[in-house]
Amino acid sequence: MRVPVLLVHGGRDRVVPASHSRRLLELLPDAQLWERPHDGHVSVLHALPVAFDWLVDLGL
């Protein structure tokens, strides 16, 4: 099964290393990775409004 996947990772995340998101990107053929260099593990949630727009643009 293939579905669009959006990965959003904060560059200042001290809980999950960026290598995890990059590895997932390699494994998921329909994934996109948005790296947000100034966000941390929780502040990356500020990307939610734009992520919701991404979902709407998919038209699913």
GROMACS .gro file of N, CA and C in nm:
model
  180
    1MET      N    1   0.085  -0.116   0.000
    1MET     CA    2   0.000   0.000   0.000
    1MET      C    3   0.090   0.123   0.000
    2ARG      N    4   0.056   0.219  -0.081
    2ARG     CA    5   0.133   0.343  -0.088
    2ARG      C    6   0.040   0.460  -0.059
    3VAL      N    7   0.083   0.543   0.033
    3VAL     CA    8   0.007   0.663   0.068
    3VAL      C    9   0.106   0.777   0.090
    4PRO      N   10   0.061   0.901   0.069
    4PRO     CA   11   0.148   1.015   0.098
    4PRO      C   12   0.176   1.023   0.248
    5VAL      N   13   0.300   1.053   0.281
    5VAL     CA   14   0.343   1.066   0.421
    5VAL      C   15   0.421   1.195   0.434
    6LEU      N   16   0.390   1.272   0.536
    6LEU     CA   17   0.464   1.394   0.565
    6LEU      C   18   0.539   1.374   0.696
    7LEU      N   19   0.670   1.387   0.689
    7LEU     CA   20   0.755   1.381   0.807
    7LEU      C   21   0.801   1.524   0.836
    8VAL      N   22   0.785   1.567   0.959
    8VAL     CA   23   0.828   1.701   0.998
    8VAL      C   24   0.921   1.685   1.117
    9HIS      N   25   1.043   1.736   1.103
    9HIS     CA   26   1.143   1.717   1.208
    9HIS      C   27   1.207   1.850   1.244
   10GLY      N   28   1.216   1.876   1.373
   10GLY     CA   29   1.282   1.996   1.422
   10GLY      C   30   1.431   1.975   1.435
   11GLY      N   31   1.507   2.068   1.384
   11GLY     CA   32   1.652   2.059   1.390
   11GLY      C   33   1.708   2.067   1.532
   12ARG      N   34   1.631   2.124   1.624
   12ARG     CA   35   1.674   2.135   1.763
   12ARG      C   36   1.612   2.027   1.853
   13ASP      N   37   1.558   1.925   1.791
   13ASP     CA   38   1.498   1.814   1.865
   13ASP      C   39   1.608   1.739   1.940
   14ARG      N   40   1.598   1.732   2.072
   14ARG     CA   41   1.697   1.660   2.152
   14ARG      C   42   1.644   1.525   2.199
   15VAL      N   43   1.526   1.486   2.149
   15VAL     CA   44   1.465   1.359   2.187
   15VAL      C   45   1.484   1.256   2.075
   16VAL      N   46   1.454   1.296   1.953
   16VAL     CA   47   1.463   1.206   1.837
   16VAL      C   48   1.565   1.265   1.740
   17PRO      N   49   1.669   1.190   1.707
   17PRO     CA   50   1.770   1.244   1.614
   17PRO      C   51   1.715   1.257   1.472
   18ALA      N   52   1.766   1.355   1.400
   18ALA     CA   53   1.722   1.378   1.262
   18ALA      C   54   1.748   1.257   1.173
   19SER      N   55   1.846   1.177   1.209
   19SER     CA   56   1.875   1.058   1.128
   19SER      C   57   1.755   0.963   1.122
   20HIS      N   58   1.670   0.964   1.224
   20HIS     CA   59   1.551   0.878   1.223
   20HIS      C   60   1.455   0.922   1.113
   21SER      N   61   1.433   1.052   1.103
   21SER     CA   62   1.343   1.102   0.999
   21SER      C   63   1.400   1.078   0.861
   22ARG      N   64   1.530   1.096   0.848
   22ARG     CA   65   1.593   1.073   0.717
   22ARG      C   66   1.586   0.925   0.678
   23ARG      N   67   1.599   0.838   0.775
   23ARG     CA   68   1.588   0.694   0.746
   23ARG      C   69   1.445   0.657   0.704
   24LEU      N   70   1.347   0.713   0.775
   24LEU     CA   71   1.208   0.689   0.735
   24LEU      C   72   1.182   0.739   0.594
   25LEU      N   73   1.240   0.853   0.559
   25LEU     CA   74   1.224   0.908   0.425
   25LEU      C   75   1.276   0.808   0.320
   26GLU      N   76   1.386   0.742   0.350
   26GLU     CA   77   1.441   0.642   0.258
   26GLU      C   78   1.350   0.521   0.244
   27LEU      N   79   1.282   0.485   0.352
   27LEU     CA   80   1.200   0.364   0.353
   27LEU      C   81   1.058   0.383   0.301
   28LEU      N   82   1.010   0.506   0.303
   28LEU     CA   83   0.872   0.533   0.261
   28LEU      C   84   0.874   0.601   0.124
   29PRO      N   85   0.834   0.530   0.021
   29PRO     CA   86   0.848   0.583  -0.116
   29PRO      C   87   0.767   0.709  -0.144
   30ASP      N   88   0.659   0.731  -0.073
   30ASP     CA   89   0.576   0.848  -0.101
   30ASP      C   90   0.588   0.955   0.007
   31ALA      N   91   0.701   0.956   0.077
   31ALA     CA   92   0.718   1.049   0.188
   31ALA      C   93   0.789   1.177   0.145
   32GLN      N   94   0.756   1.282   0.219
   32GLN     CA   95   0.827   1.409   0.210
   32GLN      C   96   0.879   1.441   0.349
   33LEU      N   97   0.995   1.505   0.355
   33LEU     CA   98   1.050   1.545   0.484
   33LEU      C   99   1.065   1.696   0.486
   34TRP      N  100   1.002   1.756   0.584
   34TRP     CA  101   1.021   1.898   0.610
   34TRP      C  102   1.111   1.909   0.732
   35GLU      N  103   1.229   1.961   0.713
   35GLU     CA  104   1.319   1.984   0.826
   35GLU      C  105   1.306   2.130   0.868
   36ARG      N  106   1.275   2.150   0.994
   36ARG     CA  107   1.256   2.285   1.048
   36ARG      C  108   1.370   2.312   1.147
   37PRO      N  109   1.476   2.378   1.100
   37PRO     CA  110   1.599   2.388   1.177
   37PRO      C  111   1.586   2.461   1.312
   38HIS      N  112   1.487   2.545   1.327
   38HIS     CA  113   1.475   2.622   1.451
   38HIS      C  114   1.375   2.564   1.549
   39ASP      N  115   1.313   2.452   1.514
   39ASP     CA  116   1.213   2.390   1.601
   39ASP      C  117   1.274   2.274   1.680
   40GLY      N  118   1.216   2.251   1.797
   40GLY     CA  119   1.255   2.137   1.878
   40GLY      C  120   1.150   2.029   1.870
   41HIS      N  121   1.154   1.938   1.966
   41HIS     CA  122   1.065   1.822   1.966
   41HIS      C  123   0.917   1.861   1.974
   42VAL      N  124   0.886   1.963   2.051
   42VAL     CA  125   0.746   2.005   2.068
   42VAL      C  126   0.714   2.126   1.981
   43SER      N  127   0.807   2.219   1.970
   43SER     CA  128   0.777   2.341   1.893
   43SER      C  129   0.758   2.312   1.744
   44VAL      N  130   0.798   2.193   1.699
   44VAL     CA  131   0.775   2.157   1.560
   44VAL      C  132   0.624   2.154   1.530
   45LEU      N  133   0.543   2.144   1.633
   45LEU     CA  134   0.398   2.144   1.614
   45LEU      C  135   0.347   2.277   1.557
   46HIS      N  136   0.429   2.379   1.558
   46HIS     CA  137   0.390   2.506   1.496
   46HIS      C  138   0.372   2.490   1.346
   47ALA      N  139   0.421   2.381   1.291
   47ALA     CA  140   0.406   2.353   1.148
   47ALA      C  141   0.269   2.295   1.115
   48LEU      N  142   0.188   2.267   1.216
   48LEU     CA  143   0.059   2.202   1.190
   48LEU      C  144  -0.029   2.276   1.090
   49PRO      N  145  -0.045   2.409   1.099
   49PRO     CA  146  -0.133   2.475   0.999
   49PRO      C  147  -0.087   2.451   0.856
   50VAL      N  148   0.044   2.455   0.833
   50VAL     CA  149   0.095   2.433   0.698
   50VAL      C  150   0.082   2.285   0.661
   51ALA      N  151   0.098   2.197   0.757
   51ALA     CA  152   0.080   2.053   0.730
   51ALA      C  153  -0.065   2.023   0.693
   52PHE      N  154  -0.158   2.089   0.759
   52PHE     CA  155  -0.299   2.071   0.723
   52PHE      C  156  -0.325   2.120   0.581
   53ASP      N  157  -0.262   2.231   0.543
   53ASP     CA  158  -0.274   2.279   0.405
   53ASP      C  159  -0.219   2.176   0.308
   54TRP      N  160  -0.108   2.111   0.345
   54TRP     CA  161  -0.049   2.005   0.262
   54TRP      C  162  -0.151   1.893   0.240
   55LEU      N  163  -0.221   1.855   0.347
   55LEU     CA  164  -0.324   1.752   0.336
   55LEU      C  165  -0.437   1.795   0.244
   56VAL      N  166  -0.482   1.916   0.259
   56VAL     CA  167  -0.592   1.966   0.175
   56VAL      C  168  -0.549   1.967   0.029
   57ASP      N  169  -0.426   2.009   0.004
   57ASP     CA  170  -0.376   2.014  -0.134
   57ASP      C  171  -0.368   1.876  -0.199
   58LEU      N  172  -0.359   1.770  -0.117
   58LEU     CA  173  -0.357   1.635  -0.173
   58LEU      C  174  -0.492   1.598  -0.233
   59GLY      N  175  -0.598   1.661  -0.183
   59GLY     CA  176  -0.730   1.635  -0.235
   59GLY      C  177  -0.784   1.497  -0.205
   60LEU      N  178  -0.740   1.440  -0.095
   60LEU     CA  179  -0.787   1.305  -0.061
   60LEU      C  180  -0.917   1.308   0.015
   0.00000   0.00000   0.00000
